[in-house]
């Protein structure tokens, strides 16, 4: 169970030197085909942090072909995660713990934003068996030691974005996360972080493993939830398959079933995306999605995000198999 104190740092004097604490607060303007990554990785034992702000508006093979990139690898680590301002112009404040946040940014090239994040549910703790139906059967955290503590939360996000002088209103539903634990940046396992929202009434979130070098079928199932009319239900299973251009997912289909036995069938296509590498040892195939969800209540159209996390060691080890996907 996540408590208000869990938003701040968890490290101690005895923590591993590779201890990391992360904060992901994405948002989007779907009508303009714009998705924004806001990602902070702190290494408090080393006293440094990485902060990335990337704005995507197209499908491109290269990160720098996107609309805007501001990635800084060696910033001073904040003293607290509840209220801080970084030298790159990002400021964050917890207004009400685990419920309401304020995020602002004054970047380069006439780019800035000012946003409020209002949580739509209590944090979903993927390591809590009382919340996640797969947690009890696992030995240790859901993925690796970097998820020793980890939760997701879906938000209603409102405010404004100015990118290269163009100002847009922001009013979206998106899912972010928070994690902590030792994070070795070397040959990490492959995982997909996937979610889609259909207004405040419905969000589907999924973690699944995936070995793209040998198959297009997704799995094994790791974790996830459905936010359905204000109630959260853990996922008991998931299955799916994707199409690719190289390692970039271009679309696919998913079926997930929650603890009520309610099934959601989703089809999706990529509308913007690129290779994204917030940490040098790993790359994420970051793609924004147009999604149709079939439920017993009917069909719903929405938007989502997929991050296919792959270490560079994995990509180079399997480069020939992945190249054949072009």
XYZ file of C-alpha atoms in Angstrom:
326
model
C 0.000 0.000 0.000
C 1.316 3.415 -1.003
C 1.223 6.175 1.612
C 1.752 9.926 1.317
C 5.334 9.586 2.573
C 6.129 7.312 -0.407
C 6.192 10.257 -2.781
C 9.475 11.422 -1.256
C 12.844 9.647 -1.183
C 13.256 6.147 0.291
C 17.033 5.742 0.317
C 19.110 5.367 3.505
C 22.798 5.515 4.335
C 22.981 1.779 3.631
C 21.314 1.947 0.207
C 23.228 0.726 -2.835
C 25.163 3.416 -4.711
C 23.002 2.678 -7.779
C 19.800 3.539 -5.906
C 17.432 5.465 -8.188
C 14.074 7.167 -7.697
C 12.042 8.107 -10.752
C 9.036 10.245 -11.577
C 7.166 10.066 -14.894
C 4.470 12.656 -15.659
C 3.518 12.431 -19.362
C 0.749 14.465 -20.976
C -0.709 14.949 -24.444
C -2.707 17.103 -26.840
C -4.267 14.386 -29.038
C -6.004 16.767 -31.448
C -2.563 18.187 -32.380
C -0.896 14.725 -32.428
C 1.406 15.874 -29.618
C 2.618 13.718 -26.744
C 5.018 14.963 -24.096
C 7.422 12.935 -21.992
C 8.424 14.444 -18.640
C 10.780 12.040 -16.882
C 13.060 12.455 -13.896
C 15.642 9.885 -12.750
C 17.410 10.773 -9.509
C 20.450 9.026 -8.053
C 20.473 10.455 -4.540
C 23.492 8.434 -3.364
C 25.530 10.041 -6.138
C 23.873 13.455 -5.809
C 22.857 13.670 -9.488
C 19.701 13.537 -11.577
C 18.622 13.207 -15.212
C 15.613 15.107 -16.509
C 14.093 14.651 -19.940
C 11.427 16.686 -21.728
C 10.623 15.314 -25.186
C 7.709 16.451 -27.363
C 6.654 13.993 -30.078
C 4.558 14.845 -33.144
C 5.534 12.260 -35.798
C 6.803 8.746 -36.433
C 10.560 9.070 -36.871
C 13.523 6.705 -36.546
C 15.606 9.276 -34.677
C 14.874 10.946 -31.361
C 16.174 14.307 -32.622
C 13.632 14.331 -35.472
C 10.871 14.965 -32.953
C 9.426 18.422 -32.278
C 11.473 19.169 -29.158
C 14.132 17.428 -27.039
C 15.706 18.690 -23.801
C 17.648 15.926 -22.053
C 20.112 16.805 -19.293
C 22.086 13.964 -17.730
C 23.965 15.610 -14.869
C 21.744 17.872 -12.803
C 22.069 18.231 -9.030
C 19.728 15.830 -7.243
C 16.791 17.565 -5.509
C 16.762 17.494 -1.713
C 13.112 16.395 -1.778
C 10.728 15.170 -4.469
C 7.754 17.012 -3.010
C 8.866 20.517 -3.996
C 11.812 21.275 -6.254
C 13.112 23.376 -9.130
C 15.838 22.061 -11.440
C 18.392 24.119 -13.382
C 16.755 23.016 -16.655
C 13.623 25.028 -15.772
C 11.396 22.210 -14.468
C 9.499 22.914 -11.227
C 7.270 20.507 -9.341
C 5.140 20.837 -6.205
C 2.922 18.409 -4.320
C -0.244 20.376 -3.496
C -2.027 17.427 -1.866
C -0.007 14.210 -1.429
C -0.947 11.487 -3.932
C -3.877 13.583 -5.165
C -2.864 16.921 -6.667
C 0.399 18.182 -8.216
C 1.624 21.294 -10.013
C 4.215 20.977 -12.790
C 5.812 23.785 -14.782
C 8.693 24.152 -17.181
C 10.531 27.039 -18.795
C 12.687 25.531 -21.514
C 14.529 26.667 -24.607
C 13.288 27.737 -28.061
C 10.135 29.448 -26.721
C 8.877 26.230 -25.099
C 7.157 26.000 -21.705
C 4.196 24.474 -19.896
C 2.157 24.987 -16.745
C 0.016 22.038 -15.653
C -2.057 20.610 -12.831
C -2.265 16.831 -12.304
C -5.380 15.592 -10.466
C -5.316 11.897 -9.543
C -8.372 9.856 -10.532
C -7.683 7.011 -8.081
C -5.406 5.867 -5.297
C -1.888 4.815 -6.413
C -1.754 1.282 -7.816
C 1.008 -0.571 -5.985
C 2.211 -3.378 -8.269
C 4.018 -5.081 -5.357
C 0.982 -5.219 -3.044
C -0.879 -8.583 -3.224
C -3.984 -6.904 -1.830
C -4.053 -4.702 -4.920
C -2.280 -6.574 -7.718
C -3.481 -10.175 -8.237
C -0.119 -11.266 -9.686
C 2.017 -9.904 -6.830
C 1.492 -12.808 -4.413
C 2.917 -15.369 -6.847
C 6.067 -13.388 -7.598
C 9.380 -13.723 -5.835
C 10.611 -10.152 -5.430
C 9.588 -7.045 -7.407
C 7.583 -7.114 -10.634
C 10.498 -6.539 -13.017
C 13.896 -6.003 -11.405
C 15.376 -4.310 -8.337
C 14.608 -0.836 -9.719
C 10.942 -1.646 -9.057
C 11.498 -2.517 -5.406
C 8.898 0.199 -4.978
C 6.629 1.081 -7.885
C 3.181 2.483 -8.497
C 1.066 3.891 -11.331
C -1.523 6.629 -11.168
C -3.915 7.972 -13.800
C -4.484 11.735 -13.880
C -6.715 14.404 -15.361
C -4.205 16.980 -16.579
C -5.127 20.570 -17.385
C -3.170 23.696 -18.269
C -1.244 25.023 -21.243
C 1.704 24.065 -23.439
C 3.740 26.404 -25.605
C 6.077 24.615 -28.003
C 8.309 26.661 -30.294
C 5.971 29.625 -29.880
C 2.720 27.738 -30.538
C 0.381 27.694 -27.518
C -2.068 24.835 -26.981
C -4.596 24.074 -24.256
C -3.975 20.838 -22.366
C -6.917 18.786 -21.105
C -6.202 15.061 -21.143
C -6.226 11.836 -19.136
C -2.811 10.179 -18.858
C -0.993 7.680 -16.642
C 2.317 8.306 -14.876
C 4.418 6.370 -12.432
C 6.875 6.519 -9.567
C 9.569 3.955 -8.727
C 12.507 3.413 -6.386
C 15.220 0.853 -5.766
C 18.715 -0.105 -6.987
C 18.790 0.462 -10.766
C 21.755 -1.128 -12.529
C 21.977 0.263 -16.057
C 23.370 -2.784 -17.773
C 21.605 -5.492 -19.793
C 18.195 -4.849 -18.193
C 15.267 -7.095 -19.042
C 12.736 -6.215 -21.751
C 9.346 -4.900 -20.688
C 6.388 -3.034 -22.202
C 4.648 -0.244 -20.275
C 1.312 0.317 -22.026
C -1.804 2.302 -21.264
C -4.824 3.795 -22.987
C -7.465 6.205 -21.681
C -11.009 6.824 -22.868
C -11.865 9.901 -20.838
C -12.067 9.764 -17.056
C -14.417 6.774 -17.103
C -12.009 4.160 -18.456
C -8.248 3.536 -18.482
C -6.453 0.245 -19.201
C -2.872 -0.058 -17.993
C -0.541 -3.001 -18.647
C 2.968 -4.266 -17.973
C 4.063 -7.237 -20.056
C 7.311 -8.894 -20.990
C 8.312 -9.225 -24.634
C 11.190 -10.844 -26.519
C 10.975 -9.022 -29.849
C 13.940 -10.872 -31.332
C 12.065 -14.182 -31.368
C 8.350 -13.383 -31.571
C 5.662 -10.764 -32.126
C 3.377 -12.223 -29.448
C 3.477 -10.328 -26.140
C 4.098 -11.864 -22.722
C 4.509 -13.002 -20.086
C 1.941 -10.924 -18.238
C 3.450 -8.871 -15.403
C 0.891 -6.450 -13.962
C -1.804 -3.933 -14.767
C -5.192 -2.514 -13.902
C -8.463 -1.200 -15.253
C -9.837 2.106 -13.965
C -13.541 1.664 -14.653
C -15.935 4.434 -13.595
C -13.773 5.421 -10.633
C -12.974 1.880 -9.413
C -9.657 0.086 -9.899
C -9.473 -3.622 -10.732
C -6.194 -5.519 -11.121
C -5.501 -7.504 -14.271
C -5.251 -11.271 -13.948
C -4.124 -11.896 -17.524
C -3.204 -10.302 -20.827
C -2.361 -11.427 -24.339
C -1.544 -9.641 -27.558
C 0.552 -9.274 -30.679
C 2.218 -6.353 -32.480
C 3.453 -5.337 -35.929
C 6.839 -3.637 -36.269
C 9.043 -1.458 -38.409
C 12.409 -2.624 -37.160
C 11.959 -2.470 -33.386
C 9.308 0.298 -33.548
C 5.788 -0.999 -32.748
C 3.380 0.195 -35.449
C 0.156 -1.280 -34.092
C -1.359 -4.337 -32.554
C -4.105 -5.933 -30.546
C -4.506 -6.721 -26.860
C -6.969 -8.553 -24.667
C -6.923 -8.120 -20.891
C -9.098 -9.597 -18.153
C -9.525 -8.068 -14.698
C -10.375 -9.563 -11.304
C -14.123 -9.343 -12.030
C -13.659 -11.531 -15.095
C -14.435 -8.530 -17.320
C -12.574 -8.623 -20.627
C -11.372 -5.667 -22.681
C -10.298 -6.114 -26.305
C -8.129 -3.332 -27.727
C -6.722 -2.552 -31.161
C -4.232 0.260 -31.663
C -1.990 2.014 -34.163
C 1.047 4.247 -33.654
C 0.539 7.948 -34.450
C 3.929 9.231 -33.324
C 7.059 7.667 -31.906
C 10.826 7.238 -31.948
C 13.773 5.658 -30.189
C 14.024 7.420 -26.824
C 17.015 6.962 -24.496
C 16.661 8.825 -21.195
C 19.412 6.619 -19.743
C 22.363 5.904 -22.058
C 22.436 2.129 -21.526
C 18.773 1.595 -22.408
C 16.541 2.606 -25.265
C 12.788 2.851 -25.212
C 10.694 2.510 -28.331
C 8.328 5.287 -27.317
C 5.095 5.369 -29.291
C 1.824 7.242 -28.925
C -1.299 5.350 -29.885
C -4.786 5.692 -31.279
C -6.820 2.984 -29.529
C -10.244 1.352 -29.914
C -11.502 -0.613 -26.911
C -14.317 -3.164 -27.178
C -16.083 -3.833 -23.888
C -19.410 -5.437 -22.946
C -20.690 -1.830 -22.831
C -19.689 -1.094 -26.457
C -16.774 0.437 -28.383
C -14.698 3.359 -27.086
C -12.101 5.493 -28.922
C -9.139 6.885 -27.026
C -5.413 7.462 -26.953
C -2.482 5.789 -25.249
C 1.255 5.311 -24.863
C 3.596 2.361 -25.243
C 7.162 2.196 -23.995
C 9.039 -0.883 -25.143
C 12.070 -0.915 -22.873
C 15.165 -2.637 -24.289
C 18.773 -2.514 -23.204
C 21.313 -1.624 -25.868
C 23.040 -4.896 -24.987
C 19.867 -6.774 -26.024
C 19.502 -4.781 -29.241
C 23.077 -5.373 -30.336
C 22.950 -9.037 -29.326
C 19.897 -9.534 -31.584
C 20.575 -6.909 -34.247
C 20.282 -9.274 -37.220
C 16.948 -10.736 -36.095
C 15.476 -7.294 -35.450
C 16.739 -5.850 -38.731
C 14.697 -8.395 -40.697
C 11.527 -6.671 -39.512
C 12.082 -3.753 -41.912
